[in-house]
JSON list of C-alpha atoms in Angstrom, two decimals:
[
{"chain": "A", "resi": 17, "resn": "ASP", "atom": "CA", "xyz": [72.35, 22.64, -11.23]},
{"chain": "A", "resi": 18, "resn": "GLY", "atom": "CA", "xyz": [74.91, 21.80, -14.53]},
{"chain": "A", "resi": 19, "resn": "ASP", "atom": "CA", "xyz": [73.81, 22.47, -18.15]},
{"chain": "A", "resi": 20, "resn": "LYS", "atom": "CA", "xyz": [69.93, 23.23, -18.27]},
{"chain": "A", "resi": 21, "resn": "GLU", "atom": "CA", "xyz": [68.38, 21.84, -21.70]},
{"chain": "A", "resi": 22, "resn": "CYS", "atom": "CA", "xyz": [67.84, 24.73, -23.87]},
{"chain": "A", "resi": 23, "resn": "VAL", "atom": "CA", "xyz": [64.05, 25.04, -24.61]},
{"chain": "A", "resi": 24, "resn": "ASP", "atom": "CA", "xyz": [62.12, 27.77, -26.51]},
{"chain": "A", "resi": 25, "resn": "VAL", "atom": "CA", "xyz": [59.14, 29.06, -25.03]},
{"chain": "A", "resi": 26, "resn": "VAL", "atom": "CA", "xyz": [55.87, 28.75, -26.93]},
{"chain": "A", "resi": 27, "resn": "MET", "atom": "CA", "xyz": [53.59, 32.30, -26.97]},
{"chain": "A", "resi": 28, "resn": "LYS", "atom": "CA", "xyz": [49.82, 31.44, -27.25]},
{"chain": "A", "resi": 29, "resn": "ASN", "atom": "CA", "xyz": [47.52, 33.87, -28.66]},
{"chain": "A", "resi": 30, "resn": "THR", "atom": "CA", "xyz": [50.83, 36.17, -29.42]},
{"chain": "A", "resi": 31, "resn": "VAL", "atom": "CA", "xyz": [51.68, 37.83, -32.58]},
{"chain": "A", "resi": 32, "resn": "LEU", "atom": "CA", "xyz": [55.13, 39.16, -33.35]},
{"chain": "A", "resi": 33, "resn": "HIS", "atom": "CA", "xyz": [55.94, 42.69, -34.85]},
{"chain": "A", "resi": 34, "resn": "GLY", "atom": "CA", "xyz": [59.31, 44.37, -35.26]},
{"chain": "A", "resi": 35, "resn": "GLY", "atom": "CA", "xyz": [62.46, 42.80, -35.54]},
{"chain": "A", "resi": 36, "resn": "ALA", "atom": "CA", "xyz": [64.05, 42.80, -39.10]},
{"chain": "A", "resi": 37, "resn": "GLY", "atom": "CA", "xyz": [60.97, 42.48, -40.75]},
{"chain": "A", "resi": 38, "resn": "GLU", "atom": "CA", "xyz": [58.81, 39.49, -42.53]},
{"chain": "A", "resi": 39, "resn": "ILE", "atom": "CA", "xyz": [61.22, 36.87, -44.68]},
{"chain": "A", "resi": 40, "resn": "GLU", "atom": "CA", "xyz": [58.32, 34.99, -46.30]},
{"chain": "A", "resi": 41, "resn": "GLN", "atom": "CA", "xyz": [54.82, 33.74, -45.51]},
{"chain": "A", "resi": 42, "resn": "LYS", "atom": "CA", "xyz": [54.41, 29.66, -45.63]},
{"chain": "A", "resi": 43, "resn": "ARG", "atom": "CA", "xyz": [50.93, 28.51, -46.35]},
{"chain": "A", "resi": 44, "resn": "ASN", "atom": "CA", "xyz": [48.99, 25.01, -45.81]},
{"chain": "A", "resi": 45, "resn": "ILE", "atom": "CA", "xyz": [51.32, 24.43, -42.53]},
{"chain": "A", "resi": 46, "resn": "ASP", "atom": "CA", "xyz": [49.37, 22.27, -40.21]},
{"chain": "A", "resi": 47, "resn": "SER", "atom": "CA", "xyz": [51.35, 23.05, -36.55]},
{"chain": "A", "resi": 48, "resn": "LEU", "atom": "CA", "xyz": [53.21, 25.52, -34.79]},
{"chain": "A", "resi": 49, "resn": "ALA", "atom": "CA", "xyz": [56.21, 22.47, -34.93]},
{"chain": "A", "resi": 50, "resn": "THR", "atom": "CA", "xyz": [56.34, 22.56, -38.87]},
{"chain": "A", "resi": 51, "resn": "CYS", "atom": "CA", "xyz": [56.26, 26.49, -38.99]},
{"chain": "A", "resi": 52, "resn": "VAL", "atom": "CA", "xyz": [59.44, 26.04, -36.51]},
{"chain": "A", "resi": 53, "resn": "LYS", "atom": "CA", "xyz": [61.25, 23.68, -38.87]},
{"chain": "A", "resi": 54, "resn": "LYS", "atom": "CA", "xyz": [60.73, 25.81, -41.75]},
{"chain": "A", "resi": 55, "resn": "CYS", "atom": "CA", "xyz": [61.93, 28.53, -39.66]},
{"chain": "A", "resi": 56, "resn": "ARG", "atom": "CA", "xyz": [65.35, 26.83, -39.08]},
{"chain": "A", "resi": 57, "resn": "LYS", "atom": "CA", "xyz": [65.85, 25.62, -42.53]},
{"chain": "A", "resi": 58, "resn": "THR", "atom": "CA", "xyz": [65.70, 29.25, -43.92]},
{"chain": "A", "resi": 59, "resn": "ASN", "atom": "CA", "xyz": [68.39, 31.49, -43.76]},
{"chain": "A", "resi": 60, "resn": "GLN", "atom": "CA", "xyz": [68.08, 34.75, -41.41]},
{"chain": "A", "resi": 61, "resn": "CYS", "atom": "CA", "xyz": [64.85, 33.43, -39.94]},
{"chain": "A", "resi": 62, "resn": "SER", "atom": "CA", "xyz": [64.68, 33.94, -36.10]},
{"chain": "A", "resi": 63, "resn": "ALA", "atom": "CA", "xyz": [61.08, 33.66, -34.91]},
{"chain": "A", "resi": 64, "resn": "VAL", "atom": "CA", "xyz": [57.67, 32.89, -36.29]},
{"chain": "A", "resi": 65, "resn": "THR", "atom": "CA", "xyz": [54.00, 33.39, -35.76]},
{"chain": "A", "resi": 66, "resn": "PHE", "atom": "CA", "xyz": [51.85, 30.44, -36.78]},
{"chain": "A", "resi": 67, "resn": "ILE", "atom": "CA", "xyz": [48.06, 31.29, -37.82]},
{"chain": "A", "resi": 68, "resn": "PRO", "atom": "CA", "xyz": [46.29, 27.83, -37.37]},
{"chain": "A", "resi": 69, "resn": "ASN", "atom": "CA", "xyz": [42.92, 28.88, -38.63]},
{"chain": "A", "resi": 70, "resn": "LYS", "atom": "CA", "xyz": [44.48, 30.26, -41.78]},
{"chain": "A", "resi": 71, "resn": "GLU", "atom": "CA", "xyz": [47.29, 27.07, -41.73]},
{"chain": "A", "resi": 72, "resn": "LEU", "atom": "CA", "xyz": [49.66, 30.22, -41.77]},
{"chain": "A", "resi": 73, "resn": "CYS", "atom": "CA", "xyz": [53.23, 30.50, -40.94]},
{"chain": "A", "resi": 74, "resn": "LEU", "atom": "CA", "xyz": [55.03, 33.97, -40.77]},
{"chain": "A", "resi": 75, "resn": "LEU", "atom": "CA", "xyz": [58.78, 33.98, -40.86]},
{"chain": "A", "resi": 76, "resn": "LYS", "atom": "CA", "xyz": [60.61, 36.53, -39.20]},
{"chain": "A", "resi": 77, "resn": "ALA", "atom": "CA", "xyz": [64.11, 37.81, -38.94]},
{"chain": "A", "resi": 78, "resn": "GLY", "atom": "CA", "xyz": [65.39, 39.87, -36.17]},
{"chain": "A", "resi": 79, "resn": "ASP", "atom": "CA", "xyz": [65.69, 39.67, -32.51]},
{"chain": "A", "resi": 80, "resn": "SER", "atom": "CA", "xyz": [64.10, 42.96, -31.19]},
{"chain": "A", "resi": 81, "resn": "PHE", "atom": "CA", "xyz": [60.06, 41.65, -31.45]},
{"chain": "A", "resi": 82, "resn": "VAL", "atom": "CA", "xyz": [57.47, 43.57, -30.00]},
{"chain": "A", "resi": 83, "resn": "ILE", "atom": "CA", "xyz": [55.18, 41.03, -28.64]},
{"chain": "A", "resi": 84, "resn": "ASN", "atom": "CA", "xyz": [51.31, 41.83, -29.26]},
{"chain": "A", "resi": 85, "resn": "THR", "atom": "CA", "xyz": [48.81, 40.02, -27.47]},
{"chain": "A", "resi": 86, "resn": "ASN", "atom": "CA", "xyz": [45.77, 42.50, -28.11]},
{"chain": "A", "resi": 87, "resn": "CYS", "atom": "CA", "xyz": [45.23, 41.99, -31.95]},
{"chain": "A", "resi": 88, "resn": "LYS", "atom": "CA", "xyz": [42.32, 39.89, -33.50]},
{"chain": "A", "resi": 89, "resn": "THR", "atom": "CA", "xyz": [44.75, 37.62, -34.86]},
{"chain": "A", "resi": 90, "resn": "ALA", "atom": "CA", "xyz": [46.51, 37.06, -31.73]},
{"chain": "A", "resi": 91, "resn": "ARG", "atom": "CA", "xyz": [43.24, 36.58, -29.73]},
{"chain": "A", "resi": 92, "resn": "ASP", "atom": "CA", "xyz": [41.70, 34.16, -32.54]},
{"chain": "A", "resi": 93, "resn": "GLY", "atom": "CA", "xyz": [44.60, 31.88, -31.41]},
{"chain": "A", "resi": 94, "resn": "ALA", "atom": "CA", "xyz": [48.00, 32.73, -33.06]},
{"chain": "A", "resi": 95, "resn": "GLN", "atom": "CA", "xyz": [51.09, 31.45, -31.64]},
{"chain": "A", "resi": 96, "resn": "SER", "atom": "CA", "xyz": [54.56, 32.68, -31.76]},
{"chain": "A", "resi": 97, "resn": "GLN", "atom": "CA", "xyz": [57.97, 31.55, -30.66]},
{"chain": "A", "resi": 98, "resn": "ILE", "atom": "CA", "xyz": [61.70, 32.93, -30.67]},
{"chain": "A", "resi": 99, "resn": "LEU", "atom": "CA", "xyz": [64.36, 30.51, -31.86]},
{"chain": "A", "resi": 100, "resn": "HIS", "atom": "CA", "xyz": [67.21, 30.72, -28.99]},
{"chain": "A", "resi": 101, "resn": "CYS", "atom": "CA", "xyz": [68.11, 27.79, -28.90]},
{"chain": "A", "resi": 102, "resn": "ASN", "atom": "CA", "xyz": [70.08, 25.62, -31.82]},
{"chain": "A", "resi": 103, "resn": "GLU", "atom": "CA", "xyz": [68.82, 22.34, -33.11]},
{"chain": "A", "resi": 104, "resn": "GLU", "atom": "CA", "xyz": [71.75, 20.94, -33.47]},
{"chain": "A", "resi": 105, "resn": "LYS", "atom": "CA", "xyz": [74.89, 21.07, -30.95]},
{"chain": "A", "resi": 106, "resn": "GLY", "atom": "CA", "xyz": [78.05, 23.01, -32.57]},
{"chain": "A", "resi": 107, "resn": "GLY", "atom": "CA", "xyz": [78.65, 26.05, -34.29]},
{"chain": "A", "resi": 108, "resn": "GLU", "atom": "CA", "xyz": [76.89, 28.03, -37.06]},
{"chain": "A", "resi": 109, "resn": "ASP", "atom": "CA", "xyz": [79.58, 26.46, -39.98]},
{"chain": "A", "resi": 110, "resn": "GLU", "atom": "CA", "xyz": [79.08, 23.12, -38.57]},
{"chain": "A", "resi": 111, "resn": "LYS", "atom": "CA", "xyz": [75.44, 23.37, -39.20]},
{"chain": "A", "resi": 112, "resn": "ASP", "atom": "CA", "xyz": [75.87, 25.19, -42.58]},
{"chain": "A", "resi": 113, "resn": "GLU", "atom": "CA", "xyz": [78.13, 22.26, -43.45]},
{"chain": "A", "resi": 114, "resn": "LYS", "atom": "CA", "xyz": [75.25, 19.61, -42.52]},
{"chain": "A", "resi": 115, "resn": "LYS", "atom": "CA", "xyz": [72.64, 21.72, -44.83]},
{"chain": "A", "resi": 116, "resn": "CYS", "atom": "CA", "xyz": [75.07, 21.76, -47.57]},
{"chain": "A", "resi": 117, "resn": "VAL", "atom": "CA", "xyz": [75.88, 25.44, -47.54]},
{"chain": "A", "resi": 118, "resn": "PHE", "atom": "CA", "xyz": [78.90, 27.16, -48.62]},
{"chain": "A", "resi": 119, "resn": "LYS", "atom": "CA", "xyz": [79.14, 30.96, -48.00]},
{"chain": "A", "resi": 120, "resn": "ASN", "atom": "CA", "xyz": [81.30, 33.36, -49.99]},
{"chain": "A", "resi": 121, "resn": "THR", "atom": "CA", "xyz": [81.18, 30.99, -52.76]},
{"chain": "A", "resi": 122, "resn": "ILE", "atom": "CA", "xyz": [79.35, 30.28, -56.05]},
{"chain": "A", "resi": 123, "resn": "LEU", "atom": "CA", "xyz": [78.49, 27.62, -58.57]},
{"chain": "A", "resi": 124, "resn": "HIS", "atom": "CA", "xyz": [80.31, 27.93, -61.73]},
{"chain": "A", "resi": 125, "resn": "GLY", "atom": "CA", "xyz": [79.18, 26.57, -65.22]},
{"chain": "A", "resi": 126, "resn": "GLY", "atom": "CA", "xyz": [76.66, 24.35, -65.73]},
{"chain": "A", "resi": 127, "resn": "ASP", "atom": "CA", "xyz": [73.78, 27.06, -65.64]},
{"chain": "A", "resi": 128, "resn": "ILE", "atom": "CA", "xyz": [70.20, 25.92, -65.49]},
{"chain": "A", "resi": 129, "resn": "LYS", "atom": "CA", "xyz": [68.22, 29.40, -65.21]},
{"chain": "A", "resi": 130, "resn": "ALA", "atom": "CA", "xyz": [68.43, 32.62, -63.11]},
{"chain": "A", "resi": 131, "resn": "MET", "atom": "CA", "xyz": [65.71, 33.79, -61.37]},
{"chain": "A", "resi": 132, "resn": "SER", "atom": "CA", "xyz": [65.03, 37.36, -59.94]},
{"chain": "A", "resi": 133, "resn": "ASP", "atom": "CA", "xyz": [63.07, 38.53, -56.44]},
{"chain": "A", "resi": 134, "resn": "MET", "atom": "CA", "xyz": [64.28, 35.76, -54.68]},
{"chain": "A", "resi": 135, "resn": "LYS", "atom": "CA", "xyz": [64.39, 37.26, -51.14]},
{"chain": "A", "resi": 136, "resn": "THR", "atom": "CA", "xyz": [66.16, 33.55, -49.31]},
{"chain": "A", "resi": 137, "resn": "LEU", "atom": "CA", "xyz": [68.40, 31.09, -49.78]},
{"chain": "A", "resi": 138, "resn": "GLN", "atom": "CA", "xyz": [65.91, 28.72, -49.25]},
{"chain": "A", "resi": 139, "resn": "CYS", "atom": "CA", "xyz": [63.15, 30.18, -51.84]},
{"chain": "A", "resi": 140, "resn": "CYS", "atom": "CA", "xyz": [65.89, 29.80, -54.36]},
{"chain": "A", "resi": 141, "resn": "PHE", "atom": "CA", "xyz": [66.45, 26.15, -52.65]},
{"chain": "A", "resi": 142, "resn": "ASP", "atom": "CA", "xyz": [62.83, 25.26, -53.21]},
{"chain": "A", "resi": 143, "resn": "LYS", "atom": "CA", "xyz": [62.95, 25.98, -57.43]},
{"chain": "A", "resi": 144, "resn": "CYS", "atom": "CA", "xyz": [65.96, 23.92, -57.19]},
{"chain": "A", "resi": 145, "resn": "LEU", "atom": "CA", "xyz": [64.16, 20.58, -55.82]},
{"chain": "A", "resi": 146, "resn": "ASP", "atom": "CA", "xyz": [61.42, 21.39, -58.42]},
{"chain": "A", "resi": 147, "resn": "CYS", "atom": "CA", "xyz": [63.78, 20.54, -61.03]},
{"chain": "A", "resi": 148, "resn": "THR", "atom": "CA", "xyz": [65.12, 17.21, -61.53]},
{"chain": "A", "resi": 149, "resn": "GLU", "atom": "CA", "xyz": [68.47, 18.35, -63.04]},
{"chain": "A", "resi": 150, "resn": "CYS", "atom": "CA", "xyz": [69.46, 20.99, -60.58]},
{"chain": "A", "resi": 151, "resn": "VAL", "atom": "CA", "xyz": [72.08, 20.01, -58.44]},
{"chain": "A", "resi": 152, "resn": "GLY", "atom": "CA", "xyz": [72.38, 23.05, -56.37]},
{"chain": "A", "resi": 153, "resn": "VAL", "atom": "CA", "xyz": [72.18, 27.04, -56.10]},
{"chain": "A", "resi": 154, "resn": "THR", "atom": "CA", "xyz": [73.75, 30.23, -55.63]},
{"chain": "A", "resi": 155, "resn": "HIS", "atom": "CA", "xyz": [71.89, 32.69, -53.96]},
{"chain": "A", "resi": 156, "resn": "TYR", "atom": "CA", "xyz": [73.28, 36.34, -54.55]},
{"chain": "A", "resi": 157, "resn": "PRO", "atom": "CA", "xyz": [71.47, 38.21, -51.05]},
{"chain": "A", "resi": 158, "resn": "GLU", "atom": "CA", "xyz": [72.33, 42.00, -52.79]},
{"chain": "A", "resi": 159, "resn": "SER", "atom": "CA", "xyz": [70.23, 41.64, -55.91]},
{"chain": "A", "resi": 160, "resn": "ASN", "atom": "CA", "xyz": [67.78, 38.78, -54.28]},
{"chain": "A", "resi": 161, "resn": "THR", "atom": "CA", "xyz": [69.38, 36.74, -57.54]},
{"chain": "A", "resi": 162, "resn": "CYS", "atom": "CA", "xyz": [68.72, 32.98, -57.44]},
{"chain": "A", "resi": 163, "resn": "LEU", "atom": "CA", "xyz": [70.78, 30.54, -60.11]},
{"chain": "A", "resi": 164, "resn": "LEU", "atom": "CA", "xyz": [69.94, 26.57, -60.19]},
{"chain": "A", "resi": 165, "resn": "ALA", "atom": "CA", "xyz": [73.17, 24.60, -61.79]},
{"chain": "A", "resi": 166, "resn": "ASN", "atom": "CA", "xyz": [73.04, 21.14, -62.72]},
{"chain": "A", "resi": 167, "resn": "LYS", "atom": "CA", "xyz": [76.33, 18.77, -62.73]},
{"chain": "A", "resi": 168, "resn": "ASP", "atom": "CA", "xyz": [78.83, 20.53, -64.91]},
{"chain": "A", "resi": 169, "resn": "ALA", "atom": "CA", "xyz": [78.87, 23.06, -62.03]},
{"chain": "A", "resi": 170, "resn": "TYR", "atom": "CA", "xyz": [81.96, 23.39, -59.73]},
{"chain": "A", "resi": 171, "resn": "LEU", "atom": "CA", "xyz": [82.56, 25.22, -56.63]},
{"chain": "A", "resi": 172, "resn": "ASP", "atom": "CA", "xyz": [84.57, 28.59, -57.07]},
{"chain": "A", "resi": 173, "resn": "THR", "atom": "CA", "xyz": [85.40, 31.00, -53.78]},
{"chain": "A", "resi": 174, "resn": "GLU", "atom": "CA", "xyz": [87.79, 32.96, -55.99]},
{"chain": "A", "resi": 175, "resn": "CYS", "atom": "CA", "xyz": [85.76, 34.98, -58.24]},
{"chain": "A", "resi": 176, "resn": "GLU", "atom": "CA", "xyz": [84.79, 38.43, -57.21]},
{"chain": "A", "resi": 177, "resn": "SER", "atom": "CA", "xyz": [80.48, 37.54, -56.68]},
{"chain": "A", "resi": 178, "resn": "ALA", "atom": "CA", "xyz": [81.78, 35.17, -54.35]},
{"chain": "A", "resi": 179, "resn": "LYS", "atom": "CA", "xyz": [83.66, 37.27, -52.20]},
{"chain": "A", "resi": 180, "resn": "ALA", "atom": "CA", "xyz": [80.62, 39.71, -51.94]},
{"chain": "A", "resi": 181, "resn": "GLY", "atom": "CA", "xyz": [78.76, 37.38, -50.15]},
{"chain": "A", "resi": 182, "resn": "ALA", "atom": "CA", "xyz": [77.19, 34.77, -52.59]},
{"chain": "A", "resi": 183, "resn": "ILE", "atom": "CA", "xyz": [75.88, 31.63, -50.87]},
{"chain": "A", "resi": 184, "resn": "THR", "atom": "CA", "xyz": [75.62, 28.31, -52.22]},
{"chain": "A", "resi": 185, "resn": "GLN", "atom": "CA", "xyz": [73.85, 25.60, -51.34]},
{"chain": "A", "resi": 186, "resn": "LEU", "atom": "CA", "xyz": [74.00, 21.81, -52.96]},
{"chain": "A", "resi": 187, "resn": "ILE", "atom": "CA", "xyz": [71.24, 18.75, -52.62]},
{"chain": "A", "resi": 188, "resn": "LYS", "atom": "CA", "xyz": [74.23, 16.54, -51.61]},
{"chain": "A", "resi": 189, "resn": "CYS", "atom": "CA", "xyz": [77.61, 17.86, -50.14]},
{"chain": "A", "resi": 190, "resn": "ASP", "atom": "CA", "xyz": [79.68, 15.00, -51.65]},
{"chain": "A", "resi": 191, "resn": "GLU", "atom": "CA", "xyz": [78.30, 16.28, -55.09]},
{"chain": "A", "resi": 192, "resn": "GLY", "atom": "CA", "xyz": [79.99, 19.90, -55.25]},
{"chain": "A", "resi": 193, "resn": "LYS", "atom": "CA", "xyz": [83.36, 18.37, -53.32]},
{"chain": "A", "resi": 194, "resn": "ASP", "atom": "CA", "xyz": [83.59, 16.07, -56.25]},
{"chain": "A", "resi": 195, "resn": "GLU", "atom": "CA", "xyz": [82.84, 18.74, -59.01]},
{"chain": "A", "resi": 196, "resn": "LYS", "atom": "CA", "xyz": [85.53, 20.86, -57.43]},
{"chain": "A", "resi": 197, "resn": "LYS", "atom": "CA", "xyz": [87.77, 17.50, -57.27]},
{"chain": "A", "resi": 198, "resn": "LYS", "atom": "CA", "xyz": [87.18, 17.24, -61.16]},
{"chain": "A", "resi": 199, "resn": "SER", "atom": "CA", "xyz": [87.28, 20.80, -61.62]},
{"chain": "A", "resi": 200, "resn": "ASP", "atom": "CA", "xyz": [91.02, 20.64, -59.53]},
{"chain": "A", "resi": 201, "resn": "LYS", "atom": "CA", "xyz": [92.32, 17.84, -62.04]},
{"chain": "A", "resi": 202, "resn": "LYS", "atom": "CA", "xyz": [90.89, 19.63, -65.43]},
{"chain": "A", "resi": 203, "resn": "LYS", "atom": "CA", "xyz": [92.91, 22.67, -64.49]},
{"chain": "A", "resi": 204, "resn": "LYS", "atom": "CA", "xyz": [96.35, 20.50, -63.56]},
{"chain": "A", "resi": 205, "resn": "LYS", "atom": "CA", "xyz": [95.66, 18.63, -66.67]},
{"chain": "A", "resi": 206, "resn": "LYS", "atom": "CA", "xyz": [95.48, 21.85, -68.83]},
{"chain": "A", "resi": 207, "resn": "LYS", "atom": "CA", "xyz": [98.52, 23.16, -66.80]},
{"chain": "A", "resi": 208, "resn": "GLN", "atom": "CA", "xyz": [100.46, 19.91, -67.25]},
{"chain": "A", "resi": 209, "resn": "GLY", "atom": "CA", "xyz": [99.64, 19.77, -70.94]},
{"chain": "A", "resi": 210, "resn": "LYS", "atom": "CA", "xyz": [100.98, 23.59, -71.83]},
{"chain": "A", "resi": 211, "resn": "ASP", "atom": "CA", "xyz": [104.09, 23.03, -69.47]},
{"chain": "A", "resi": 212, "resn": "LYS", "atom": "CA", "xyz": [104.76, 20.10, -72.11]},
{"chain": "A", "resi": 213, "resn": "LYS", "atom": "CA", "xyz": [103.76, 22.24, -74.73]},
{"chain": "A", "resi": 214, "resn": "LYS", "atom": "CA", "xyz": [106.21, 24.74, -73.62]},
{"chain": "A", "resi": 215, "resn": "LYS", "atom": "CA", "xyz": [108.87, 21.82, -72.97]},
{"chain": "A", "resi": 216, "resn": "GLY", "atom": "CA", "xyz": [108.73, 20.41, -76.52]},
{"chain": "A", "resi": 217, "resn": "ASN", "atom": "CA", "xyz": [108.95, 24.08, -78.09]},
{"chain": "A", "resi": 218, "resn": "LYS", "atom": "CA", "xyz": [112.02, 24.59, -76.45]},
{"chain": "A", "resi": 219, "resn": "LYS", "atom": "CA", "xyz": [113.40, 21.27, -77.71]},
{"chain": "A", "resi": 220, "resn": "ASP", "atom": "CA", "xyz": [112.31, 22.39, -81.29]},
{"chain": "A", "resi": 221, "resn": "LYS", "atom": "CA", "xyz": [114.02, 25.65, -80.88]},
{"chain": "A", "resi": 222, "resn": "ASN", "atom": "CA", "xyz": [117.25, 24.24, -79.37]},
{"chain": "A", "resi": 223, "resn": "LYS", "atom": "CA", "xyz": [117.40, 21.37, -82.66]},
{"chain": "A", "resi": 224, "resn": "LYS", "atom": "CA", "xyz": [116.93, 24.45, -85.03]},
{"chain": "A", "resi": 225, "resn": "LYS", "atom": "CA", "xyz": [119.96, 25.98, -83.55]},
{"chain": "A", "resi": 226, "resn": "GLY", "atom": "CA", "xyz": [122.06, 23.08, -83.51]},
{"chain": "A", "resi": 227, "resn": "LYS", "atom": "CA", "xyz": [121.26, 22.60, -86.86]},
{"chain": "A", "resi": 228, "resn": "GLU", "atom": "CA", "xyz": [121.95, 26.09, -87.94]},
{"chain": "A", "resi": 229, "resn": "LYS", "atom": "CA", "xyz": [125.39, 26.16, -85.86]},
{"chain": "A", "resi": 230, "resn": "GLY", "atom": "CA", "xyz": [125.91, 22.75, -88.17]},
{"chain": "A", "resi": 231, "resn": "LYS", "atom": "CA", "xyz": [125.65, 24.40, -91.33]},
{"chain": "A", "resi": 232, "resn": "ASP", "atom": "CA", "xyz": [127.63, 27.32, -90.33]},
{"chain": "A", "resi": 233, "resn": "LYS", "atom": "CA", "xyz": [130.33, 25.08, -89.50]}
]
């Protein structure tokens, strides 16, 4: 038959329960398609239930869902969809790169403000979009902390908090790369400056020794 196109099945008059729980609720959502788009942009979201009469989108994580067709919300026209298919071809890392998402990475310096109780990277990133000077965010999943950063920040993968699972998302991917290059250049210049200083100090010491020897003679 050849490769069949992957299609996520829409389940009408259905509510999804279980899985790894509900990530968040999105209000003023006009369709199931919009609800699914929100899910695709949200870290760990794997399924949705859309309630049309409330314009409510429930984003859900996990995979072992219980399909409920008997509750009042289901009978009132709720629609559900489990996202088996990837929107784009390519691996998870490729998708993340297109969204300017960097795993095990933090934005160092350029802090605007820190916020608590941010359960997902998307919630954190939405706050950045509302802030004119924000160029990116770092989300710490363990503590649900969100850090907004300005253009002075650079990507850091070496510190402990980065290695512990921090996730960074930039508004523009190039900005992070440029900032990282600038940071690397600054570090190199500092190192070169220190090396020159050391060489200068050695020369001065050698000159002093030469003068002292001349006096002794």
